[in-house]
N, CA, C and O of each residue as an XYZ file, in Angstrom:
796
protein
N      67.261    -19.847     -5.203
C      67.889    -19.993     -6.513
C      66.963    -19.366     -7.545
O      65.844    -19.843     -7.734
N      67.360    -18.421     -8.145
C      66.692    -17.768     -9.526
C      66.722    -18.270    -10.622
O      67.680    -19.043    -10.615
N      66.015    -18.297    -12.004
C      65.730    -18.451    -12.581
C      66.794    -18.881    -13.590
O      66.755    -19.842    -14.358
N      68.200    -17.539    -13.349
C      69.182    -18.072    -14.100
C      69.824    -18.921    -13.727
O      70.368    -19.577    -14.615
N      70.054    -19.283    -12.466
C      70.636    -20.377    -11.542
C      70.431    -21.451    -12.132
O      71.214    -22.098    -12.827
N      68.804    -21.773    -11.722
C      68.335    -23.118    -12.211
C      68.616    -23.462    -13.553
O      68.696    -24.658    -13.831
N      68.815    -22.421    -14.622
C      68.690    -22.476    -16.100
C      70.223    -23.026    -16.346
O      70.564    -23.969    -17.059
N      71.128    -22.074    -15.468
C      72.603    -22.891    -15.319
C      72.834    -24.407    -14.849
O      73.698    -25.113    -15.367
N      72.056    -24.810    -13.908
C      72.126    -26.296    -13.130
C      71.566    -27.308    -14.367
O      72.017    -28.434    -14.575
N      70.570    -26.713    -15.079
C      69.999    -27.462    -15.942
C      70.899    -27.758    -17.202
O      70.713    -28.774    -17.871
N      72.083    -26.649    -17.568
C      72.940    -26.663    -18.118
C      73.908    -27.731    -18.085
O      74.031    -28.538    -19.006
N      74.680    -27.740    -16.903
C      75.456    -28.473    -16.174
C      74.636    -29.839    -16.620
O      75.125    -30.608    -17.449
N      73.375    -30.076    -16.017
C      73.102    -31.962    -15.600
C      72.455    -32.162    -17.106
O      71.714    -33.136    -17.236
N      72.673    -31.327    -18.237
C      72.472    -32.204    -19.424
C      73.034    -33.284    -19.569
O      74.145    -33.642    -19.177
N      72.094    -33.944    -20.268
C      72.979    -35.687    -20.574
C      72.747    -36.256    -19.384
O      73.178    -37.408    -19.429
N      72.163    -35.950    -18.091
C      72.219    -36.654    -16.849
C      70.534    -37.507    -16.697
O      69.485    -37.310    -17.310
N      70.849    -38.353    -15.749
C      69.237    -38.461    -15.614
C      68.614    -37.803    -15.075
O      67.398    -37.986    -15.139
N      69.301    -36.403    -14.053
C      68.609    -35.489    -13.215
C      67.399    -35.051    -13.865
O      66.249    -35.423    -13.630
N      67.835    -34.151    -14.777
C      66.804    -33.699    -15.611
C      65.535    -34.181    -15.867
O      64.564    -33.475    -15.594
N      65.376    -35.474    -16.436
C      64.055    -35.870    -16.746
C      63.309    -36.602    -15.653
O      62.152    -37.013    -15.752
N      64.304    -36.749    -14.329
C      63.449    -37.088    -13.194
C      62.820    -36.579    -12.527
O      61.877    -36.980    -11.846
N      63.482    -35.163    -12.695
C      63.074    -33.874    -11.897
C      61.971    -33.756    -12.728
O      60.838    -33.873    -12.259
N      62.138    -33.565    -13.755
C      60.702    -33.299    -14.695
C      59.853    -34.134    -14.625
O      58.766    -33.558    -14.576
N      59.709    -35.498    -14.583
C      58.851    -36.709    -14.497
C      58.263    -36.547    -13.094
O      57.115    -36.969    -12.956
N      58.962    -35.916    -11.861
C      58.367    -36.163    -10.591
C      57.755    -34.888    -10.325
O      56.970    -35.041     -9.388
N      57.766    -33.589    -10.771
C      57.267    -32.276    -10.944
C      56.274    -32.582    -11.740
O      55.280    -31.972    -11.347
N      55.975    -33.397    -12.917
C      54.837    -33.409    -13.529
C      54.082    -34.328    -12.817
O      52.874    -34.147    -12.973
N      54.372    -35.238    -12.098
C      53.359    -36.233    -11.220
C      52.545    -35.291    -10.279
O      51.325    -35.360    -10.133
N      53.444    -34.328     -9.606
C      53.012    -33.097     -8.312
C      52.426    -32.177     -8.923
O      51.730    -31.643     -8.059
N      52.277    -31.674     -9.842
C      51.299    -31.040    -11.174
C      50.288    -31.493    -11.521
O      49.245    -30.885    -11.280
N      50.284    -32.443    -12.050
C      48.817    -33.820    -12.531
C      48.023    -33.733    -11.581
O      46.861    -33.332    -11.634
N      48.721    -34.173    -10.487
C      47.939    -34.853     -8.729
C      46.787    -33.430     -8.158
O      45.575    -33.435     -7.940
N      47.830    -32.313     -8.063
C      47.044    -31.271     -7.147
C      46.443    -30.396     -8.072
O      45.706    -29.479     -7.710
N      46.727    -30.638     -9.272
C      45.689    -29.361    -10.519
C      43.863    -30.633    -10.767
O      42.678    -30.304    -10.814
N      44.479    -31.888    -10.849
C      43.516    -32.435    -11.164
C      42.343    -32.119     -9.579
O      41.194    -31.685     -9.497
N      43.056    -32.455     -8.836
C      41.874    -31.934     -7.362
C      41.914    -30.816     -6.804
O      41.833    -30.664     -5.585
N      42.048    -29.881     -7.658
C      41.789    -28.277     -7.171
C      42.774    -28.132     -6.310
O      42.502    -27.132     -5.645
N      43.798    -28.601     -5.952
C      44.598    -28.265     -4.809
C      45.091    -29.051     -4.125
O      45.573    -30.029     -4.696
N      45.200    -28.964     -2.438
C      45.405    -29.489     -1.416
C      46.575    -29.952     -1.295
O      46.695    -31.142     -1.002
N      47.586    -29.237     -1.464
C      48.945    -29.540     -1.303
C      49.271    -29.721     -0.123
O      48.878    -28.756      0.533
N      49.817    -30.499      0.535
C      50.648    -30.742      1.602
C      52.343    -31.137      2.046
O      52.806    -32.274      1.956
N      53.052    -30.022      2.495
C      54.700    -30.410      2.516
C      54.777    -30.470      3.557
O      54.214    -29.796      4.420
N      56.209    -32.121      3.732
C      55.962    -31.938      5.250
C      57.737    -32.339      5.390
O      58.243    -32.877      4.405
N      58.336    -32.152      6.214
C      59.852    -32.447      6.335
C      59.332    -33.581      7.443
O      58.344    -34.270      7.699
N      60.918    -33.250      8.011
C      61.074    -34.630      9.405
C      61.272    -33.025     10.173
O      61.228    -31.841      9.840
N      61.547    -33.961     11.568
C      62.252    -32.946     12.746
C      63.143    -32.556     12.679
O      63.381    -31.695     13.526
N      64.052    -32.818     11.857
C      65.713    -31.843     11.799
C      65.416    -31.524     10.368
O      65.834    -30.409     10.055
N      64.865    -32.125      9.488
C      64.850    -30.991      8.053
C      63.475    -30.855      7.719
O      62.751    -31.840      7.575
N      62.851    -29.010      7.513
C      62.158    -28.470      7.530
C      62.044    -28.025      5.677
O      62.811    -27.119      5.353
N      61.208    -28.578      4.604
C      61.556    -27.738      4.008
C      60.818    -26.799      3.093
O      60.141    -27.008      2.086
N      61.367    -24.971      4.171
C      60.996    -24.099      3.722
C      61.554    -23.414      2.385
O      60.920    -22.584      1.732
N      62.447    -23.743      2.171
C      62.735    -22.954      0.568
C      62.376    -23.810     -0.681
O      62.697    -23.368     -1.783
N      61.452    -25.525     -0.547
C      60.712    -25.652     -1.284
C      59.125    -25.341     -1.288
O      58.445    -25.361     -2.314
N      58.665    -25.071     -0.083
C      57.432    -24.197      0.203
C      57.637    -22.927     -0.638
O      56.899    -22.693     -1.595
N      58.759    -22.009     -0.238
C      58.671    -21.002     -1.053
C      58.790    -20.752     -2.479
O      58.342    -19.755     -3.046
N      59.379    -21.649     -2.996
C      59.622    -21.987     -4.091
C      58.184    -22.012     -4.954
O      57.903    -21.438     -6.006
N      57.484    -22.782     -4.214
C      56.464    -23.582     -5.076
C      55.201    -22.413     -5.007
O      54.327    -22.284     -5.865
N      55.340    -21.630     -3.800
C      54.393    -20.616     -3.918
C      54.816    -19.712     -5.216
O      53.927    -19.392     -6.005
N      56.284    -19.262     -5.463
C      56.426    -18.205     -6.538
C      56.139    -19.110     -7.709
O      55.490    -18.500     -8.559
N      56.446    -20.571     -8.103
C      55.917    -20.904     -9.225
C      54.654    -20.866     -8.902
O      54.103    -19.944     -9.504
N      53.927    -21.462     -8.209
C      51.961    -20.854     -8.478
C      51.989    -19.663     -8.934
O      51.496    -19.456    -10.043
N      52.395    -18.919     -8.413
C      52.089    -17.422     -9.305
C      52.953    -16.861    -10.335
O      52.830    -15.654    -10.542
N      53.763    -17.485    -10.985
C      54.367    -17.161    -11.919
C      53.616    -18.251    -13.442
O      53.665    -18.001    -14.646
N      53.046    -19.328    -12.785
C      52.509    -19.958    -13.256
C      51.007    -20.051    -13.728
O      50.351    -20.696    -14.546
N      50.836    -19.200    -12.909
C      48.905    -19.044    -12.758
C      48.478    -20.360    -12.534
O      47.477    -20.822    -13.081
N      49.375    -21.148    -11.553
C      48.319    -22.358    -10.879
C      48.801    -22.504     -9.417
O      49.773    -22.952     -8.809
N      47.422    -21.792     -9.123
C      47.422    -21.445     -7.568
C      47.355    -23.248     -6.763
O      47.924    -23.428     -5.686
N      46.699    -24.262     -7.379
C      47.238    -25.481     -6.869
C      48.846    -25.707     -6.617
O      49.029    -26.905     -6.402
N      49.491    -25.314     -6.592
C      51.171    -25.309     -6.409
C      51.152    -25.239     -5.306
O      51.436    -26.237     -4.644
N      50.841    -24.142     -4.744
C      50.842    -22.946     -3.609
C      50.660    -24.141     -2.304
O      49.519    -24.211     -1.847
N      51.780    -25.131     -1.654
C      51.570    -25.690     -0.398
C      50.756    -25.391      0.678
O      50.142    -24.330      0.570
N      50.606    -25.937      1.537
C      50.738    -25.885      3.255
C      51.693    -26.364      3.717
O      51.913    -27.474      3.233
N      52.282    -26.103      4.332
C      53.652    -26.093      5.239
C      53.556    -26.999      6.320
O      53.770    -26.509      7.429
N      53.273    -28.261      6.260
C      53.090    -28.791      7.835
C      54.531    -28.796      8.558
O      55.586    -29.139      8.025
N      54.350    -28.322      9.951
C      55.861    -28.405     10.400
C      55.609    -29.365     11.893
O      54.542    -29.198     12.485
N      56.599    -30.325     12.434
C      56.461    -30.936     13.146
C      56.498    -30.577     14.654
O      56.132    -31.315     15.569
N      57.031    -29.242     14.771
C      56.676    -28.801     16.238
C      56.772    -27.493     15.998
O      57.797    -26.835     16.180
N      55.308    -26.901     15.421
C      55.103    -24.939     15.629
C      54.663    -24.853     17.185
O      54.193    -25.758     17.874
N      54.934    -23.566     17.536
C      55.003    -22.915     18.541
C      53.354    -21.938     18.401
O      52.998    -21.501     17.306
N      52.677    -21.769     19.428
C      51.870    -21.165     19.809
C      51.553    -19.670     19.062
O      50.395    -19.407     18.735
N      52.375    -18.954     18.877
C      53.172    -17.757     18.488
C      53.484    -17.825     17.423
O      53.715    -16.702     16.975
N      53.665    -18.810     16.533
C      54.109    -18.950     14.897
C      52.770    -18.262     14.308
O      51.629    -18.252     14.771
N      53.299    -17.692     13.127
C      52.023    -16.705     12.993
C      51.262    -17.666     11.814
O      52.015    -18.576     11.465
N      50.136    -17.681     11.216
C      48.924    -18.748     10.908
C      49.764    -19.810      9.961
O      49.705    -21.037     10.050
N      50.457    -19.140      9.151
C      50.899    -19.702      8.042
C      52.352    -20.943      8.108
O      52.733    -21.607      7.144
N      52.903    -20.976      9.413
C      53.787    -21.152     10.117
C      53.194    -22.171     11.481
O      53.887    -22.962     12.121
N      52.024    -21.939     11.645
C      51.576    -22.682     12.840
C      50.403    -24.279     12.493
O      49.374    -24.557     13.109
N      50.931    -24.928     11.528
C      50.115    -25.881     10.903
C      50.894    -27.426     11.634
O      51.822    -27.931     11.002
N      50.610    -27.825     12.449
C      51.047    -28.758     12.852
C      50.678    -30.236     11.968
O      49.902    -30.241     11.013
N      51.488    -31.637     12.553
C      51.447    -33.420     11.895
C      50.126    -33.467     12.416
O      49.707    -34.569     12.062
N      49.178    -32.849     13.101
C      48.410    -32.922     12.512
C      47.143    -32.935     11.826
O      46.126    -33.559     12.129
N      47.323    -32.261     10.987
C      47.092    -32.030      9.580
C      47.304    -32.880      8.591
O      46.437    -32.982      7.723
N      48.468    -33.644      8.523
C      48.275    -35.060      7.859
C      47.139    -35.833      8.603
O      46.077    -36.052      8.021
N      47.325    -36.188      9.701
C      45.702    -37.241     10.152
C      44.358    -36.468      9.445
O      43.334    -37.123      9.251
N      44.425    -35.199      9.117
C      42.894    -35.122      8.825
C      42.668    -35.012      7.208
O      41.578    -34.833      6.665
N      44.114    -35.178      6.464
C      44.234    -35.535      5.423
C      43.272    -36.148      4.551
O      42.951    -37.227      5.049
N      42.636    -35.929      3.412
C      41.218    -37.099      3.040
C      41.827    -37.229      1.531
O      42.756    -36.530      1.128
N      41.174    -38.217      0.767
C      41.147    -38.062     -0.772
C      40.974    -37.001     -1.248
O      40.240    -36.148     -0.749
N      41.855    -36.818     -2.678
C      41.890    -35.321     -3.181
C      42.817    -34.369     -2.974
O      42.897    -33.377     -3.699
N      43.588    -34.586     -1.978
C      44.677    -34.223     -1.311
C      45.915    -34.957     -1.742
O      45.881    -36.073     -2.262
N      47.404    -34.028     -1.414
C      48.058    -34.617     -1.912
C      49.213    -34.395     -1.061
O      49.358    -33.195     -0.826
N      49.978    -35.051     -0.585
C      51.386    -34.894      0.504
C      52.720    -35.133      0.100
O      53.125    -36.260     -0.186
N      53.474    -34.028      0.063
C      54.871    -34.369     -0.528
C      55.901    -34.226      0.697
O      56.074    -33.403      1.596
N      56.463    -35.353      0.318
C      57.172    -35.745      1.577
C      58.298    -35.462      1.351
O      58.742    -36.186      0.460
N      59.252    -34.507      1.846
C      60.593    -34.545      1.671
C      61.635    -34.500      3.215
O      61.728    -33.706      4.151
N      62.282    -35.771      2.864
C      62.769    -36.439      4.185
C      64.081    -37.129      3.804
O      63.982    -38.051      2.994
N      65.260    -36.827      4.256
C      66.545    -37.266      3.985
C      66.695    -38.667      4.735
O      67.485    -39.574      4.472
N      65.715    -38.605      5.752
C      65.473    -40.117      6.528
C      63.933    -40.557      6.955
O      62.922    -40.127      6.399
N      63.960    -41.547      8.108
C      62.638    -41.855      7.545
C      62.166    -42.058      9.289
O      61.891    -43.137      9.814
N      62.171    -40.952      9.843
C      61.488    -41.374     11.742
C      60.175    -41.855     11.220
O      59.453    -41.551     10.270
N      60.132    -42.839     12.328
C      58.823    -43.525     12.761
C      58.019    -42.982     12.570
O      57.491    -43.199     11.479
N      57.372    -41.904     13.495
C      56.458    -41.156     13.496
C      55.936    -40.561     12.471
O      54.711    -40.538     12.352
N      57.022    -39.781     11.248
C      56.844    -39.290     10.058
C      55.967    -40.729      9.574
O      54.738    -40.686      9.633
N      56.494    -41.693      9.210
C      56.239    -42.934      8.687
C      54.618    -43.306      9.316
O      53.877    -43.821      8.479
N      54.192    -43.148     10.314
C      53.025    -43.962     10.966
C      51.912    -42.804     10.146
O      50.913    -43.119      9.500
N      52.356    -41.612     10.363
C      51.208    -40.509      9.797
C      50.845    -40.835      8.076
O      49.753    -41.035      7.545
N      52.257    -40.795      7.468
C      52.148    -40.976      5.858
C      51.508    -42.238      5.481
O      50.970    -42.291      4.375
N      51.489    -43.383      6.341
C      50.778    -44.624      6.275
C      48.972    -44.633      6.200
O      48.221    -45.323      5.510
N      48.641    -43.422      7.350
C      47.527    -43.174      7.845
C      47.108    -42.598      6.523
O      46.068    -42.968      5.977
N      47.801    -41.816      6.072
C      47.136    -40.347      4.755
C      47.046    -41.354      3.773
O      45.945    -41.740      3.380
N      48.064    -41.797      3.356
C      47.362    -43.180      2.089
C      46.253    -43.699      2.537
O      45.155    -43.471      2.031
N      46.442    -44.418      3.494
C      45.359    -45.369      3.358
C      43.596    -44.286      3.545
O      42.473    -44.758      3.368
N      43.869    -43.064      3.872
C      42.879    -42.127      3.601
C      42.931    -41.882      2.580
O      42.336    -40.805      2.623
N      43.290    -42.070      1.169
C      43.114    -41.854     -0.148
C      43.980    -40.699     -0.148
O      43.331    -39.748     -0.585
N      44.681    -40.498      0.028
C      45.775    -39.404     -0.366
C      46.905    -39.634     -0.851
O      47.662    -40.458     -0.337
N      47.248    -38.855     -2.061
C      48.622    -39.486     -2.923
C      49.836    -38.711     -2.242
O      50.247    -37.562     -2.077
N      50.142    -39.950     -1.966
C      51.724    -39.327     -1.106
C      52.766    -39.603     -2.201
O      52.716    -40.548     -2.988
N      53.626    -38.746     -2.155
C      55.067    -38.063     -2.901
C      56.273    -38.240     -2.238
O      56.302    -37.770     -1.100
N      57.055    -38.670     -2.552
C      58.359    -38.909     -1.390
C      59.447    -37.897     -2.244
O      59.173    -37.766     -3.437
N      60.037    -37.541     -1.999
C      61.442    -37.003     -2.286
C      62.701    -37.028     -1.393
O      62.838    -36.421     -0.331
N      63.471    -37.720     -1.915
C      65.008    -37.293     -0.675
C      65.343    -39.079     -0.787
O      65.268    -39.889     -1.711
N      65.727    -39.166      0.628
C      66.341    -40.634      0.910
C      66.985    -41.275     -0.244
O      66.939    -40.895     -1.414
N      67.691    -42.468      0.323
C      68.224    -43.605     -0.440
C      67.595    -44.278     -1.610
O      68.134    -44.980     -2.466
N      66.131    -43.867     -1.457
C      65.627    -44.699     -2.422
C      65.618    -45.971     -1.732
O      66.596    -46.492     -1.195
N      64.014    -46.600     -1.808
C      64.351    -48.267     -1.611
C      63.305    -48.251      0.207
O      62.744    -49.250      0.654
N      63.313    -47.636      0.515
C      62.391    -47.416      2.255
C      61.386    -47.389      2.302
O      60.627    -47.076      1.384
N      61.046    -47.776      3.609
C      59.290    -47.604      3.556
C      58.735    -46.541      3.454
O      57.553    -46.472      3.791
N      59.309    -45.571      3.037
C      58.754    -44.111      2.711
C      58.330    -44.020      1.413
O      57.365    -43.325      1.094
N      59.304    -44.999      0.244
C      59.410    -44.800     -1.392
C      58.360    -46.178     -1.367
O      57.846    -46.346     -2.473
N      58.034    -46.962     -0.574
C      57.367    -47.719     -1.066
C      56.165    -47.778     -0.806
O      55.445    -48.651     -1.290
N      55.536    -46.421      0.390
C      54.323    -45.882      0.578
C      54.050    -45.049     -0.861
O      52.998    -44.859     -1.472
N      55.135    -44.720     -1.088
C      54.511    -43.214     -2.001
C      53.972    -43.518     -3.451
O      54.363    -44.548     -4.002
N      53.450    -43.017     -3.835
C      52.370    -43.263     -5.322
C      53.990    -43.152     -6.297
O      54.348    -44.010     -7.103
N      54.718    -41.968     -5.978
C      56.224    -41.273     -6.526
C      56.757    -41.272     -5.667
O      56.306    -41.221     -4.523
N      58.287    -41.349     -6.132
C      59.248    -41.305     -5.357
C      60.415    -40.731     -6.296
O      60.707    -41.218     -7.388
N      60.965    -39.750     -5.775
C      62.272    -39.849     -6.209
C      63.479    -39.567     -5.490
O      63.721    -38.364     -5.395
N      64.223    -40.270     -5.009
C      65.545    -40.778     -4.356
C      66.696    -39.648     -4.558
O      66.892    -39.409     -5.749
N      67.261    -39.123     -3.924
C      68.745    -37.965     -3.422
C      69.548    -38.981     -2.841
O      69.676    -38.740     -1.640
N      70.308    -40.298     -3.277
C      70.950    -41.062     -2.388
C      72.174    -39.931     -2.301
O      72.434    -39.020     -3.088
N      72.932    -40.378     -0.866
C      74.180    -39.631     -1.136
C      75.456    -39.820     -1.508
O      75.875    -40.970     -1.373
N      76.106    -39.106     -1.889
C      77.332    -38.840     -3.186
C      76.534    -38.954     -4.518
O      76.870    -39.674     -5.458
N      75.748    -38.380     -4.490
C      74.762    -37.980     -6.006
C      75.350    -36.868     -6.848
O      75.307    -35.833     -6.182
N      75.802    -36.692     -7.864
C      75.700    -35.146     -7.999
C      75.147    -34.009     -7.373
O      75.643    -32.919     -7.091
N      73.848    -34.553     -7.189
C      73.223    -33.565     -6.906
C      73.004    -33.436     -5.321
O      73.263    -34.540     -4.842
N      72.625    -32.514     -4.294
C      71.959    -32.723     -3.287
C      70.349    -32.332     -2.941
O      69.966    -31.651     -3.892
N      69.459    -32.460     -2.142
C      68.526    -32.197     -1.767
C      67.595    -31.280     -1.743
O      66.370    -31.281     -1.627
N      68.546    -30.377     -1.896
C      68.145    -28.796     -1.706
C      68.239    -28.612     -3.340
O      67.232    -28.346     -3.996
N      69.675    -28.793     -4.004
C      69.098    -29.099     -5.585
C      68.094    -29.167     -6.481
O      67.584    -28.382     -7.281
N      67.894    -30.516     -6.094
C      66.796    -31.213     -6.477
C      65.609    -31.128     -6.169
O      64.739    -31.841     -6.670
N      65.386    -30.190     -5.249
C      64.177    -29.342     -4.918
C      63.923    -28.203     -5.522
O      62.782    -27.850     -5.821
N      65.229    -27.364     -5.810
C      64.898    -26.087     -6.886
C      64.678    -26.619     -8.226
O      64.033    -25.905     -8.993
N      65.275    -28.219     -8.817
C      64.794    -28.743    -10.017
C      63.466    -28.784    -10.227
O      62.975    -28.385    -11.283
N      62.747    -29.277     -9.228
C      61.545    -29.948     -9.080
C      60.688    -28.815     -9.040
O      59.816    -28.737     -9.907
N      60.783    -27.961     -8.217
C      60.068    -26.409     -8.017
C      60.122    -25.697     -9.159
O      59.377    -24.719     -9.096
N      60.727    -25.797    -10.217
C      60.961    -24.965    -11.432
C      60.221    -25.987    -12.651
O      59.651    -25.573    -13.660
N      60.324    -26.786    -12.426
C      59.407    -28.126    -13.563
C      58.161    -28.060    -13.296
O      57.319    -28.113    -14.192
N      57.816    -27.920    -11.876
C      56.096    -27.886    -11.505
C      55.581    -27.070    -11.865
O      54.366    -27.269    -11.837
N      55.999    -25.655    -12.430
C      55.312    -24.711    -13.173
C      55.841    -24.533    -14.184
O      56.059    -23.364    -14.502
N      56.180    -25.428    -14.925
C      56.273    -25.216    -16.299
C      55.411    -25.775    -17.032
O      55.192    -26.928    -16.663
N      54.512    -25.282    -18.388
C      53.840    -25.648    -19.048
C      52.618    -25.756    -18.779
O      51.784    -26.332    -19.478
N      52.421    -25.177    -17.686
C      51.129    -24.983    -17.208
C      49.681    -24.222    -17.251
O      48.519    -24.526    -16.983
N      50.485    -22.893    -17.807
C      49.160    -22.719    -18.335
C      48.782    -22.517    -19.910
O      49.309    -23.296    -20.703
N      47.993    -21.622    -20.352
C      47.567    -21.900    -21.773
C      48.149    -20.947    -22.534
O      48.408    -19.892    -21.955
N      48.516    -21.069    -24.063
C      49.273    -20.507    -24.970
C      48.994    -18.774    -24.271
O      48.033    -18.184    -23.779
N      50.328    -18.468    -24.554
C      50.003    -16.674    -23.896
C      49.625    -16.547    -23.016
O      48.648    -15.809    -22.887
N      50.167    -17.167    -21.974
C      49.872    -16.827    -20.506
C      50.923    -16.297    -20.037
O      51.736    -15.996    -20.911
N      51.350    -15.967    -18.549
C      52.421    -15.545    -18.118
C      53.614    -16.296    -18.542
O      54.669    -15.921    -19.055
N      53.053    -17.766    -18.100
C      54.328    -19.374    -18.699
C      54.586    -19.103    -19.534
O      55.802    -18.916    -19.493
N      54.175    -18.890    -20.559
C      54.768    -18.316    -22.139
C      55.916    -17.381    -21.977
O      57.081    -17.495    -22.356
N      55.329    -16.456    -21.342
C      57.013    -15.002    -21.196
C      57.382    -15.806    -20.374
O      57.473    -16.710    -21.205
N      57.803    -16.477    -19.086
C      58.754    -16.747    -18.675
C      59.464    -18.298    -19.491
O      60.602    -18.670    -19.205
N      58.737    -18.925    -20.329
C      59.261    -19.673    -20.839
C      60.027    -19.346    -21.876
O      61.023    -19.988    -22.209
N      59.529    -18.148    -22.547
C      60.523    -16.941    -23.216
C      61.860    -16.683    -22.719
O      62.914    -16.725    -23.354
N      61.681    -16.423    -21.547
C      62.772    -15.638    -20.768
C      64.152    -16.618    -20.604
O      65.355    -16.385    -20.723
N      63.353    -17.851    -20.266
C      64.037    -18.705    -20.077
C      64.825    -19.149    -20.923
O      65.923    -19.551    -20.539
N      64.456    -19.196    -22.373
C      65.280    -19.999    -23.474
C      66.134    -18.803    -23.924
O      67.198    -19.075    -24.480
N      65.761    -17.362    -23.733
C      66.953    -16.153    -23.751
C      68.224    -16.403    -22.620
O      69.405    -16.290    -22.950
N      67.715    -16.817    -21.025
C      68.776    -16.673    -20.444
C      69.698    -17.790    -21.023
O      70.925    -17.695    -20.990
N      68.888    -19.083    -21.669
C      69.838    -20.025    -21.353
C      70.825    -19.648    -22.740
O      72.039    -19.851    -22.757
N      70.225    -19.198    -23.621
C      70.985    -18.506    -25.194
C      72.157    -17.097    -24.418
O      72.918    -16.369    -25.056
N      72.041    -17.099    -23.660
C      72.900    -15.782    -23.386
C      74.120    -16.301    -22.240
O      75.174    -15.703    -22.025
N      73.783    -17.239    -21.757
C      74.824    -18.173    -21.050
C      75.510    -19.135    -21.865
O      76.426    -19.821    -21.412
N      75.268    -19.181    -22.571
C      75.516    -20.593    -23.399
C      77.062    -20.188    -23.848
O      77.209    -19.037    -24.260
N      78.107    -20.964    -23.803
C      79.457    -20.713    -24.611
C      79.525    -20.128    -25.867
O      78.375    -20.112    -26.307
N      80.193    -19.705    -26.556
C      80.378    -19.283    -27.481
C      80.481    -20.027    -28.762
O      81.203    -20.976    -28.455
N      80.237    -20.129    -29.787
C      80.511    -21.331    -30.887
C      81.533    -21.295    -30.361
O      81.838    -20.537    -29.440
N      82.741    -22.748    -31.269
C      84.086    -22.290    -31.547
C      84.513    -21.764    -32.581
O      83.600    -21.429    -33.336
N      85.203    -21.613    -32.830
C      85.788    -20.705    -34.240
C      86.142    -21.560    -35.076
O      86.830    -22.471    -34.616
N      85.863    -21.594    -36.384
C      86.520    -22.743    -37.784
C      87.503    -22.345    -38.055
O      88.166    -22.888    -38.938
């Protein structure tokens, strides 16, 4: 989802609570990994993997100039052959320490996911939940949480391009790149916008 996309979705969920949750839980994942130089960690379950908020979050680091954005990808069963960036196995959460930070995005909540994210807290690591019902032992490990129950407006994948587009906003200092694209941004949304009506 591009820039005008998101600027449209953001359109749409005015007046909603989407908006300022997405923003409230993007600025928690901002705070967390700029304050400790880094150490991002994303991790799905076994049936949802998610790579288009990995990618996401890498183009805001660099659109952002905060290379803390920029994940690791833990995936729950890489292959031998996955090439470096792709081959980061669960675990990588066990060696997890303070300073570090794990965002969990999980539409449910396997065991196993659950026994590791238990382990990384109690190693001083601020765990992040995103997805689920809200209300699980996943949201009630996590420092944050924010809940995708379903029949939401929104879905998962959504609310991940919300969240990925809030985490680099405002980030860096007057006249930085954030500046032109925060430029850009209040043009696309002025150039989408309806038309007055007529008196």
């Amino acid at each position: 989802m591009d820039a005008v996309r998101v600027a449209l979705l953001r359109e749409v969920l005015a007046g909603t609570e989407w908006l300022g949750a997405t923003r409230r839980f993007a600025g928690v994942l901002r705070g967390s990994v700029v304050a400790h130089g880094g150490g991002l960690l994303l991790v799905g379950t076994p049936e949802y993997e998610p790579w288009h908020l990995a990618a996401h979050l890498v183009d805001e680091a660099a659109w952002s100039g905060t290379p803390e954005l920029a994940p690791t990808l833990v995936r729950q069963h890489p292959r031998p052959t996955d090439p470096a960036h792709l081959a980061v196995g669960p675990g990588r959460i066990s060696a997890a320490r303070r300073g570090e930070t794990l965002l969990v995005v999980a539409p449910e909540e396997p065991a196993s996911l659950l026994e590791r994210v238990h382990d990384a807290r109690r190693a001083g690591v601020t765990v992040l939940a995103l997805g689920g019902a809200g209300g699980g032992e996943l949201a009630a490990m996590a420092h944050e949480a924010l809940a995708v129950p379903e029949g939401a407006e929104l879905d998962l994948d959504s609310v991940q391009h919300l969240v990925s587009a809030a985490a680099g906003e405002n980030a860096g200092p007057p006249g930085s790149r954030r500046g032109f694209r925060d430029r850009l941004s209040r043009l696309t949304e002025a150039l989408t916008a309806p038309p007055p009506a007529p008196w």
